[in-house]
Coordinates of C-alpha atoms in Angstrom, one line a residue:
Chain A
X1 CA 0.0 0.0 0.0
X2 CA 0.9 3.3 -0.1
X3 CA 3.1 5.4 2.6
X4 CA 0.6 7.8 3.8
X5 CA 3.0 9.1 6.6
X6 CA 5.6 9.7 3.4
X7 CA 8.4 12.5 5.1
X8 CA 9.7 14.9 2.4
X9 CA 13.0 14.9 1.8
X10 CA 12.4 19.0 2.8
X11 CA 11.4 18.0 6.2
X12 CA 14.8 16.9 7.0
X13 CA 17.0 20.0 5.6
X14 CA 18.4 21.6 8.6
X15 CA 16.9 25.3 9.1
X16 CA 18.0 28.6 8.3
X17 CA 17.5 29.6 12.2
X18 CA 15.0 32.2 11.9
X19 CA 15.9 35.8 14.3
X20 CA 13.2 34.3 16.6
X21 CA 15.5 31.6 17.6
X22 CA 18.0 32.0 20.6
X23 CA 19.8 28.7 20.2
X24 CA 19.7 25.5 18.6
X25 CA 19.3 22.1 20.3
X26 CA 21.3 19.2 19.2
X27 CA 20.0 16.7 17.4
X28 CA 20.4 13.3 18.9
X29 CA 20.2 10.0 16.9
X30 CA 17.9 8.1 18.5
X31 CA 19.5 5.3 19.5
X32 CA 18.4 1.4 17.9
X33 CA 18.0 -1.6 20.2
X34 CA 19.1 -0.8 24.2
X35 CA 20.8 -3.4 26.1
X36 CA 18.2 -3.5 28.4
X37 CA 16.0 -6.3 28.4
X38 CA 12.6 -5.8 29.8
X39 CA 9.9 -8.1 31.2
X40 CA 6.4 -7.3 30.3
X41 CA 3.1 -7.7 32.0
X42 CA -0.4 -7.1 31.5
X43 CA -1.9 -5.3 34.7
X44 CA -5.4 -4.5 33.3
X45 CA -6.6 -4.5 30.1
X46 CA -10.0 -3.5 28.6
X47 CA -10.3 -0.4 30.6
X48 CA -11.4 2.6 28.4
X49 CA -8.6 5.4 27.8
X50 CA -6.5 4.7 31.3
X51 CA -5.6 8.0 31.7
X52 CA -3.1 8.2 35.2
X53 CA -2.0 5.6 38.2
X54 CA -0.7 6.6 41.5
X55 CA 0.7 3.6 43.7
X56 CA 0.9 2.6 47.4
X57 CA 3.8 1.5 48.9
X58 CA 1.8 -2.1 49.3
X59 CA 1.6 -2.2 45.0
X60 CA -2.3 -0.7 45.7
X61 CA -2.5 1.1 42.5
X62 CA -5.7 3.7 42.1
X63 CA -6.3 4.5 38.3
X64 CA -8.9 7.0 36.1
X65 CA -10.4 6.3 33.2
X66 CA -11.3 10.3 31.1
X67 CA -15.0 9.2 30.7
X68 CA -15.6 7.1 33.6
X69 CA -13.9 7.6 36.6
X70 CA -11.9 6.7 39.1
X71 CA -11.1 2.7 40.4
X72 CA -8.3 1.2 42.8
X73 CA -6.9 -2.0 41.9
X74 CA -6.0 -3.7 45.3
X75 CA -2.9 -5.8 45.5
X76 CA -5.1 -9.1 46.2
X77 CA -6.2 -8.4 42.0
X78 CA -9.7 -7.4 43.6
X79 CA -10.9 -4.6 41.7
X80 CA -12.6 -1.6 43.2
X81 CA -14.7 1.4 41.3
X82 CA -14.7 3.7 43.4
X83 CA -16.1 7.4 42.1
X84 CA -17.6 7.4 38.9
X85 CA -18.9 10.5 36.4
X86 CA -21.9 11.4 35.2
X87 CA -23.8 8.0 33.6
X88 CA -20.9 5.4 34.9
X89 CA -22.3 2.3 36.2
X90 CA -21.1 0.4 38.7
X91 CA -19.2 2.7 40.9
X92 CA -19.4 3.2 44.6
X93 CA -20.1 6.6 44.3
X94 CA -20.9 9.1 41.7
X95 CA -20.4 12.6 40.3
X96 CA -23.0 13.9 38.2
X97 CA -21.0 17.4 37.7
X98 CA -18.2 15.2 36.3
X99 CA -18.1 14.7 32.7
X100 CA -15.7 14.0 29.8
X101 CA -15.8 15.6 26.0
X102 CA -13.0 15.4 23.7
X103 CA -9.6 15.9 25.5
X104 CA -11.5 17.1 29.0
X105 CA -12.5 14.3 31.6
X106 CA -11.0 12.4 34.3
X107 CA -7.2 12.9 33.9
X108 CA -4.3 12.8 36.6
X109 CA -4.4 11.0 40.1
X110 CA -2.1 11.5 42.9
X111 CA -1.9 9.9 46.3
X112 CA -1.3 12.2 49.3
X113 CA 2.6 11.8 51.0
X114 CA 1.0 11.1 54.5
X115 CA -2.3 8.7 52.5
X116 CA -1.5 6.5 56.0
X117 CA -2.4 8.8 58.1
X118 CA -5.2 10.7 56.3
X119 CA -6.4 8.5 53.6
X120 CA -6.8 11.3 50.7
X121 CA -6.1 11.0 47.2
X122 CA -6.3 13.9 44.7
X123 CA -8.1 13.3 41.1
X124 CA -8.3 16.3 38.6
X125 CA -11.5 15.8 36.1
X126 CA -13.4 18.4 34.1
X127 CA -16.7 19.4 35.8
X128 CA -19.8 21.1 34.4
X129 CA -21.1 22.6 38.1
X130 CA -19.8 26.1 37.4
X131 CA -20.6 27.8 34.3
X132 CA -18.3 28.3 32.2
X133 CA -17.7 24.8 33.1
X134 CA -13.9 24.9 34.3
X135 CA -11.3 21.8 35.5
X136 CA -11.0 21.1 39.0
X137 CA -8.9 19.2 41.5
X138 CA -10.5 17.0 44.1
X139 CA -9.3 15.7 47.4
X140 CA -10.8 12.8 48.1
X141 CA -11.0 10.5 51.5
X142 CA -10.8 7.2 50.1
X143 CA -12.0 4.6 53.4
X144 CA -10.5 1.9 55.3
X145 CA -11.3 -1.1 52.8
X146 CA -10.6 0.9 49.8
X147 CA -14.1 0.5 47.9
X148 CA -15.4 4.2 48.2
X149 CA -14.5 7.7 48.4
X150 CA -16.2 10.5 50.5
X151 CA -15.5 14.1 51.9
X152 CA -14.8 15.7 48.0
X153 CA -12.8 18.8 48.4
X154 CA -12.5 20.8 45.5
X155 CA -9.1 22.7 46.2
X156 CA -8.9 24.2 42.4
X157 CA -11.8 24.6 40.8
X158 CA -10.8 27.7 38.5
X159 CA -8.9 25.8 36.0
X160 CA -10.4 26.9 32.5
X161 CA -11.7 24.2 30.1
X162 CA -12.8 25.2 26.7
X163 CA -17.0 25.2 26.3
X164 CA -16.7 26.0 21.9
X165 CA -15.7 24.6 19.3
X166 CA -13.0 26.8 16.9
X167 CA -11.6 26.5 13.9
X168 CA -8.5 24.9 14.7
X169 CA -7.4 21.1 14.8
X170 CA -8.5 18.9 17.5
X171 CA -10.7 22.4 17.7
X172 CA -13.9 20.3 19.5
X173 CA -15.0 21.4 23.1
X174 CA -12.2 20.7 25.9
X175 CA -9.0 20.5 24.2
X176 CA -5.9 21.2 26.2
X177 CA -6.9 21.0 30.4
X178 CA -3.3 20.1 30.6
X179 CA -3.9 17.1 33.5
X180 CA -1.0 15.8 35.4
X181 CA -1.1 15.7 39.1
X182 CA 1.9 15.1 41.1
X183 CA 3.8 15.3 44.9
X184 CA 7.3 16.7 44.8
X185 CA 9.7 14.6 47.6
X186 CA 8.7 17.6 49.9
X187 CA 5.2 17.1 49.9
X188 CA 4.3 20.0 47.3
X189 CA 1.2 19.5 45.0
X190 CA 1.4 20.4 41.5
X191 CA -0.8 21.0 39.0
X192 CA -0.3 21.0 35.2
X193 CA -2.7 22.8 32.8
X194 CA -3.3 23.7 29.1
X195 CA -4.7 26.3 27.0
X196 CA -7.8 25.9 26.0
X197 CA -6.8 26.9 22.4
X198 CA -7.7 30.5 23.7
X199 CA -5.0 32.5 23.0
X200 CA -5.2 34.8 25.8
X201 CA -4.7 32.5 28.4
X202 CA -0.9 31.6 28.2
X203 CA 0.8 34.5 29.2
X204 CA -2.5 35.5 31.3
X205 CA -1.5 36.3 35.3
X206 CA -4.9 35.0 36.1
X207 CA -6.6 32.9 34.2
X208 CA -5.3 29.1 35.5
X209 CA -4.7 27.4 32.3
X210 CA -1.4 26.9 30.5
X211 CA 0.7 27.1 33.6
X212 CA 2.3 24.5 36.2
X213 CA 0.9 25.0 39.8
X214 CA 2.8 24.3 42.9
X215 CA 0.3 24.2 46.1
X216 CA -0.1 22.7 49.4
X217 CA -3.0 20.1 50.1
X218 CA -6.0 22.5 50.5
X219 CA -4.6 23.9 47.2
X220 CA -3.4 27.2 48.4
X221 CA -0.3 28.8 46.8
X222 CA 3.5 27.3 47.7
X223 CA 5.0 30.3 50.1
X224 CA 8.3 30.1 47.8
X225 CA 6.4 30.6 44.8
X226 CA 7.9 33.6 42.7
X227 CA 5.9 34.2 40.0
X228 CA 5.6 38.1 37.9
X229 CA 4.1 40.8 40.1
X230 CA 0.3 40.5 39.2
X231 CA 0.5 36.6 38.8
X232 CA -2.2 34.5 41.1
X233 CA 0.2 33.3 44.0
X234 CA -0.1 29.7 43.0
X235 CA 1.5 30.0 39.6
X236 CA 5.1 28.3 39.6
X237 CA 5.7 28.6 35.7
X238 CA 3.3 29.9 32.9
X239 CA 3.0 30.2 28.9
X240 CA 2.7 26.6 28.6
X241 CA 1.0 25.7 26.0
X242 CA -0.5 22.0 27.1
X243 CA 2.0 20.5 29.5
X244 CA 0.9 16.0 30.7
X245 CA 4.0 15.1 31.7
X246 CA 6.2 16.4 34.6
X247 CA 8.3 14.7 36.8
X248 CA 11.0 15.5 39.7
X249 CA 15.0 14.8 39.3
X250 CA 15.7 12.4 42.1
X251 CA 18.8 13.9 42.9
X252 CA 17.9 17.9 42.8
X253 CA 14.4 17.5 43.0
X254 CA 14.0 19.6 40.1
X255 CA 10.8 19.9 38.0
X256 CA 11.0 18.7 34.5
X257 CA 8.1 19.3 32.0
X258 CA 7.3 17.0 29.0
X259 CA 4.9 19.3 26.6
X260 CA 2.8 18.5 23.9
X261 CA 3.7 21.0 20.7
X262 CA 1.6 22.5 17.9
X263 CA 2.4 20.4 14.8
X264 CA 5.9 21.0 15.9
X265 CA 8.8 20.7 18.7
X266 CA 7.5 18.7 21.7
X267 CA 9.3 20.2 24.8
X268 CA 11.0 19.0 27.3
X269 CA 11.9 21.7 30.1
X270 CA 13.4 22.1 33.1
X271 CA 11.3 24.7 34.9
X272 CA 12.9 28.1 36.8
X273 CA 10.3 28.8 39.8
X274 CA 8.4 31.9 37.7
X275 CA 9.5 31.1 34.3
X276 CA 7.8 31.8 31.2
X277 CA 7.9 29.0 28.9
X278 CA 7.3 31.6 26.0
X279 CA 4.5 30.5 23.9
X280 CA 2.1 33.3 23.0
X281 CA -0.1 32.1 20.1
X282 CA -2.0 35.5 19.8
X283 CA -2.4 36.8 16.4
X284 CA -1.6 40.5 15.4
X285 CA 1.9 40.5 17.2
X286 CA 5.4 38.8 16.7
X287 CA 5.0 39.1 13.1
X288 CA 1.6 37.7 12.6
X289 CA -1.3 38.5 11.4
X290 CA -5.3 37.8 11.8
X291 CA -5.3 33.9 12.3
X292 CA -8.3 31.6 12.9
X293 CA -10.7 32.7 15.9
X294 CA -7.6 34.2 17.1
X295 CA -5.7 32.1 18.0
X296 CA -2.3 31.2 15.9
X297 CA -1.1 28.1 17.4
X298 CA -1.6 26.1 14.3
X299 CA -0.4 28.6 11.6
X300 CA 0.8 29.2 9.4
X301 CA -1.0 26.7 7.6
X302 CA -3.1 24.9 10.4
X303 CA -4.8 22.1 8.3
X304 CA -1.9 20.8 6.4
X305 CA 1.5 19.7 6.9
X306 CA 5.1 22.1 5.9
X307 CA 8.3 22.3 7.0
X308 CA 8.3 21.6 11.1
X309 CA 11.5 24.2 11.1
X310 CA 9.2 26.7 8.9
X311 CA 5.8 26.2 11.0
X312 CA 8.3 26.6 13.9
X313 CA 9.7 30.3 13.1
X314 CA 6.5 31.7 12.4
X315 CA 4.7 30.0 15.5
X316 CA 7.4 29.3 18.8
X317 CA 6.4 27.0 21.2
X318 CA 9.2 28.8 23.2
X319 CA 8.9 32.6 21.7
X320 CA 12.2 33.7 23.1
X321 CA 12.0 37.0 20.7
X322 CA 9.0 38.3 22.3
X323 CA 10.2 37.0 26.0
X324 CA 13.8 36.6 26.0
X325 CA 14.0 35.4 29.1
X326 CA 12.2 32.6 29.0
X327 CA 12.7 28.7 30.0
X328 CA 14.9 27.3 26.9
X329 CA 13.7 23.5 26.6
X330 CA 16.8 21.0 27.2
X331 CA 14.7 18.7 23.9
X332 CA 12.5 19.6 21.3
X333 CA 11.8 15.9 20.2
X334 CA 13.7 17.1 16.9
X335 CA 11.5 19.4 16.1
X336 CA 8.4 17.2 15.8
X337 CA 5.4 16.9 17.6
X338 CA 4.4 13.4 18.4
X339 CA 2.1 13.9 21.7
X340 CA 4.7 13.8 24.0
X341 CA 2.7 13.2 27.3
X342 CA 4.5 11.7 30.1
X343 CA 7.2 11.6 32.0
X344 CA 9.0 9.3 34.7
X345 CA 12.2 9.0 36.1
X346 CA 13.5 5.4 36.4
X347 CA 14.9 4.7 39.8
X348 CA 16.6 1.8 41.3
X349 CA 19.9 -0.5 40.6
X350 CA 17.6 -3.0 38.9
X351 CA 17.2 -0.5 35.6
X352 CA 21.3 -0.5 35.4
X353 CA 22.7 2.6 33.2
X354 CA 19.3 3.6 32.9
X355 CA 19.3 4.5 36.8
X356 CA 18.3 7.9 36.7
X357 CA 17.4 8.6 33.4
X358 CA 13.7 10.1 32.6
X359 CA 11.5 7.7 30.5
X360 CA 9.0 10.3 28.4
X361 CA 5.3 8.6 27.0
X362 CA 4.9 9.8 23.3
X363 CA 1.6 8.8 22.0
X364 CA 2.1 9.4 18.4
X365 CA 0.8 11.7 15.7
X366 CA 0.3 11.1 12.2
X367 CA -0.1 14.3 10.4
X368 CA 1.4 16.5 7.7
X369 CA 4.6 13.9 7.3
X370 CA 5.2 13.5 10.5
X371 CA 6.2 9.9 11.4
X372 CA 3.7 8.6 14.1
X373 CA 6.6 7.9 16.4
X374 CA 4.0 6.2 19.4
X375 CA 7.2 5.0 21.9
X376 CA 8.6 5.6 25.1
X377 CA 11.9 7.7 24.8
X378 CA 14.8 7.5 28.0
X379 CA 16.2 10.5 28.2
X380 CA 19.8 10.5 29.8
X381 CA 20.4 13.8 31.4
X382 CA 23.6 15.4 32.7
X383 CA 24.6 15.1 36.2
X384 CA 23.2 18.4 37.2
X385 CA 19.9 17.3 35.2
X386 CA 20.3 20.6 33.1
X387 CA 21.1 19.0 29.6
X388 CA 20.1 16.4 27.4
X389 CA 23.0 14.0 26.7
X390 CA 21.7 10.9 24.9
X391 CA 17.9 10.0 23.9
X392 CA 17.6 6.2 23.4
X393 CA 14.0 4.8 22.5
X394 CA 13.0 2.1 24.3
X395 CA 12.9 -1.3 22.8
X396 CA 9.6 -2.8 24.2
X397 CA 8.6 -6.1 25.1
X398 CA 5.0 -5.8 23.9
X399 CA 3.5 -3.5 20.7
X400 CA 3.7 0.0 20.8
X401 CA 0.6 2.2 21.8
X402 CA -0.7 5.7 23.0
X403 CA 1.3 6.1 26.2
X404 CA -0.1 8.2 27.9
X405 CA 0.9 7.9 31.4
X406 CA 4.4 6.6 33.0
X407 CA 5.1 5.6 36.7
X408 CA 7.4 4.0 38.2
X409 CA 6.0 1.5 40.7
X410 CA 6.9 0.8 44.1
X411 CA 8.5 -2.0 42.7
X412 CA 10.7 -0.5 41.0
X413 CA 9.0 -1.2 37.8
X414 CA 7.8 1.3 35.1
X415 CA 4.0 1.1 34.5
X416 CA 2.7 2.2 31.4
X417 CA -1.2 3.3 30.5
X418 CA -2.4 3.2 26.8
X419 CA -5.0 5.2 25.6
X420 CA -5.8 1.6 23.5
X421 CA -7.7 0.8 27.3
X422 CA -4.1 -1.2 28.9
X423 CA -2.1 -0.7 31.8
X424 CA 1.5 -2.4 31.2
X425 CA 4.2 -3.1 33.6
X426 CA 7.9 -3.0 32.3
X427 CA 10.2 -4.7 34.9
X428 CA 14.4 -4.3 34.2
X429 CA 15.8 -7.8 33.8
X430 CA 16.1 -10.9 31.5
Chain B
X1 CA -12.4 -7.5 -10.5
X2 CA -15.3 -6.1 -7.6
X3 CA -18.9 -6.9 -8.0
X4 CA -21.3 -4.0 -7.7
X5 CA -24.0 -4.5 -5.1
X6 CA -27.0 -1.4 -5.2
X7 CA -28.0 -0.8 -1.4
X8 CA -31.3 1.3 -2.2
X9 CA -29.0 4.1 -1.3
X10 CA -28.4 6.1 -4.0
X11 CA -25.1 5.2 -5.3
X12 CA -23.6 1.9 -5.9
X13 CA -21.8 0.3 -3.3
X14 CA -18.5 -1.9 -3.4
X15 CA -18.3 -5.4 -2.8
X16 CA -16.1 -4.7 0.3
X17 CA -12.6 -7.2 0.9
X18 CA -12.4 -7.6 4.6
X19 CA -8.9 -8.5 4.8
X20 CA -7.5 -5.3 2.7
X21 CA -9.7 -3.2 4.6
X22 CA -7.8 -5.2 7.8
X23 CA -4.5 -4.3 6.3
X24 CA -5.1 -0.5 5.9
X25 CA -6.9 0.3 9.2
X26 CA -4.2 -1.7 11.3
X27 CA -1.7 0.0 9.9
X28 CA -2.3 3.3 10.1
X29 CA -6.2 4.2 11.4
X30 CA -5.8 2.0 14.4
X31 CA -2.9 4.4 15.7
X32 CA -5.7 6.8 16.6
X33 CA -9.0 5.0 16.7
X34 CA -7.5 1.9 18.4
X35 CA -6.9 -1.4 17.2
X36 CA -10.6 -2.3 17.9
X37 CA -12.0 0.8 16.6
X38 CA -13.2 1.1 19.6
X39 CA -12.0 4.9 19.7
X40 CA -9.4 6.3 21.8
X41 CA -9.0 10.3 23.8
X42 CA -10.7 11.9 21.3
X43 CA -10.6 9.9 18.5
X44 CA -14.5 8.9 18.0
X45 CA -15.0 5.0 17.9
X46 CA -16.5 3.6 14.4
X47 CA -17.2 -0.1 15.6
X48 CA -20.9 1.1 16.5
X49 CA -21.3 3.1 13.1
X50 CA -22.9 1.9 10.1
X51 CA -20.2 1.1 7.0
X52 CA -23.0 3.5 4.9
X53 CA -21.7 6.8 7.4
X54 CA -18.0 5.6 7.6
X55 CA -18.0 5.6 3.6
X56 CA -19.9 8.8 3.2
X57 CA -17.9 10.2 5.7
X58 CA -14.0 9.3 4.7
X59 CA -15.7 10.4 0.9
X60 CA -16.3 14.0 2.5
X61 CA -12.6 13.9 3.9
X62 CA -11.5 12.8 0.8
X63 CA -13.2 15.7 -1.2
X64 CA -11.2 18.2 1.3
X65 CA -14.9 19.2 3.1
X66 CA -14.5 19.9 6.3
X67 CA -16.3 17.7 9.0
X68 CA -15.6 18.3 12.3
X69 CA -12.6 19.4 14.2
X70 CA -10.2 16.3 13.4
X71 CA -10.9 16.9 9.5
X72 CA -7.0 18.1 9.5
X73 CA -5.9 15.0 10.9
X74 CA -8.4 13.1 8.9
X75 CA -8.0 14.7 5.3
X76 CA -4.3 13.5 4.8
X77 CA -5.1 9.9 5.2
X78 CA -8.6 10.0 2.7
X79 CA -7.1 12.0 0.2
X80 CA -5.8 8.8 -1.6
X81 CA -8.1 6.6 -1.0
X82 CA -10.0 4.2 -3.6
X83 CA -13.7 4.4 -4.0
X84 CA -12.4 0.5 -3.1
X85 CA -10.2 0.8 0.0
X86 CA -13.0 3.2 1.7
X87 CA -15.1 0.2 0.9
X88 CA -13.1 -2.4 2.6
X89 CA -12.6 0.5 5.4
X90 CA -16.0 0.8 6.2
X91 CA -17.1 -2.6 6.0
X92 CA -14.0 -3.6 8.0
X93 CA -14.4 -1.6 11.0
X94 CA -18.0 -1.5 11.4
X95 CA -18.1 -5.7 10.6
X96 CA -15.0 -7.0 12.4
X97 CA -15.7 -6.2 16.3
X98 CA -19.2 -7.3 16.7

């Protein structure tokens, strides 16, 4: 049949670096077979888009699913559903303001640092009881035999989610909420978001979307926040255009983002508490013009594929002409954009040379030329975890899918969530 | 050579080949609708669709219409079909998961 994913040989000419450009990140081969062998299980399969996982010491792993909720899978194999949205069966309890549409729906899940003492759990999903319906994180109290949830606290419920349709691609109702919920080793809570394709809110001080939250539990701002003058106290970074992945350098404790980018130049950055991450998709500045409902993160030529290096000059994910100070991404997955989603540091002597390297989901994108490229990439970092030294993709034990969420276990194993409806477990050794 | 079977519904219809419409969607529509086509984030599922509205509807991407917000990611991949391979497209995914 015939290559319908065919890559130009123009797609590969290195760029003229447009003025808009700072700096140029190497290119690194990715790497062909690793040395490492992996052992591969099924953990659950048949679920429906597994979006995140968040373990217990004990292996009890609590996981969402974006249009039907949230269940625990106990270390015994029992099952539990434990909070489901709007028209789930089944579950313990239910959410009727909880609701999924395109992107938007149950997405990240994160177990509190002290769960032993206080049983909570923290589950971002898209809710429809304010209006403009907006994103919200819950804390949950999850009880003593694991099969229900009670005392919802909504700790953020101001995170935009997109109510329209526009004329853009993936331009349905609740694209880009962002969705990844994490603890930092000090027992931070952070919060990633996206844009909304609205093309005010990036570089907004207010408005909640496109930036990386650092809070406490009851979702009130970090103290050692720094963010602009103006900013809502709870803002860490901002000007992200739809960050899913982030994840903390074991050794400095560093945040790291993993970004999904516009038809071009997936991010990875290491973030600068108050940082700009520079993308600023308004039309009628930084050389643009009117673009479609406003908003130019698609252009110049939204509905078909071009150059990655061209779309990337007129359209920055990381606009470092307009804001010159802001966070340079260590990897721009080579310029494409391949729905980079998670991130994961692995951990442990059991993963050998890959101790302390960051293993990044990448769902895969076929568009325009762009090879699909659905894999998990290690990332091997420099000491300090400020550069990119080596990218290797990972050879798997099992076929590829939409990885959408990464965690390492508590056993030291990397667990692995398709958007096809599995949840794999990679374990280092032969 | 393809029979012609008329479905009452205006235009002819092709005898649809089940295994080429296999080959095509595994290889490149089940990266986003899922190797079931049971749909995946939001990438609609066609398993539950009639082959009649899959057809009509990879024909509309084809003719560069746009339908809906995916028609960017969509019109690439129909603009060389067959009148056969949407055919054995439609048939396939709406026939093979029941």
């Amino acid at each position: 049949m015939p290559n319908r994913n065919r890559i130009r040989a123009t797609d590969w000419l290195i760029p003229v670096m447009a003025g808009s450009l700072a700096f140029a990140l190497p290119a690194h081969a990715q790497s062909g077979p690793n040395t490492t062998s992996l052992q591969h299980t099924v953990v659950l399969s048949d679920l429906e888009s597994p979006w995140d996982m968040a373990f217990l010491d004990d292996g009890t792993m609590f996981f969402t699913e974006k249009c039907k909720g949230l269940s625990v899978l106990m270390p015994s194999g029992d099952l539990n559903a434990l909070l489901g949205m709007s028209e789930s069966e089944g579950y313990a309890s239910t959410a009727d303001d909880l609701f999924c549409e395109g992107q938007a729906g149950m997405m990240g899940v994160a177990v509190d640092p002290d769960f032993a003492e206080n049983r909570r759990i923290y589950v971002y999903s898209t809710s429809n009881m304010s209006d403009p319906h907006t994103n919200r994180l819950m804390r949950l109290v999850v009880n003593d035999d694991f099969s229900d949830v009670s005392d919802r606290t909504d700790i953020v419920d101001d995170v935009p989610y997109k109510m329209e349709a526009s004329d853009h691609p993936f331009g349905g109702p609740g694209a880009h909420n962002g969705g990844r919920v994490r603890f930092d080793a000090d027992g931070a809570l952070w919060l990633t978001t996206g844009d909304n394709h609205n093309e005010e809110v990036p570089q907004s001080p207010t408005m909640m979307g496109s930036k990386v939250l650092r809070m406490d539990t009851d979702g009130n701002a970090h103290a050692e926040n720094t963010p602009p003058e103006g900013f809502d106290p709870r803002t860490y970074t901002y000007g992200h255009r739809n960050v899913q992945g982030i994840a903390f350098h074991p050794e400095t404790g560093t945040p790291i983002t993993a970004e999904h980018g516009p038809w071009h130049s997936d991010e990875i950055t290491v973030l600068q508490n108050g940082g700009n991450a520079g993308w600023d998709p308004r039309d009628n500045m930084a050389g643009r013009g009117d673009c479609p409902d406003g908003y130019c993160g698609y252009m110049p030529n939204q509905a078909e594929g071009m150059n990655r290096f061209e779309r990337a000059s007129f359209m920055p994910m990381t606009d470092f002409e307009t804001y010159p100070d802001a966070m340079p991404p260590i990897w721009d997955n080579n310029g494409w954009s391949q729905g980079t989603s998670s991130a994961a540091f692995l951990e442990g002597e059991q993963w050998g040379d890959w101790d302390g390297t960051m293993a990044v989901g990448i769902m895969g994108i076929g568009f325009g030329g762009t090879p699909i490229g659905q894999r998990i990439d290690v990332i091997e970092l420099s000491d300090d975890g400020m550069e990119v030294v080596d990218v290797t993709e990972m050879t798997l034990p099992m076929e590829a899918g939409r990885f959408r969420s990464l965690v390492l276990g508590p056993d030291g194993s990397l667990y692995a969530a398709v958007d096809e409806g599995t949840i794999h477990k990679l374990t280092p050794g032969g | 050579m393809t029979a012609i079977i008329v479905l009452g519904l205006g235009a002819p219809a092709l005898a649809a080949d089940g295994v080429a419409g296999e080959a095509l969607y595994q290889d490149v529509c089940r990266n986003c609708h899922g190797p079931k086509a049971q749909g995946m984030a939001s990438f609609p599922k066609l398993s539950d669709k009639d082959a009649d509205y899959v057809a009509m509807r990879l024909e509309q991407y084809r003719a560069g219409e746009t339908v809906g917000p995916n028609t960017a990611l969509m019109a690439p991949h129909a603009q060389d079909l067959t009148d056969v391979e949407i055919a054995d497209l439609a048939s396939y995914v709406t026939t093979a998961f029941d």
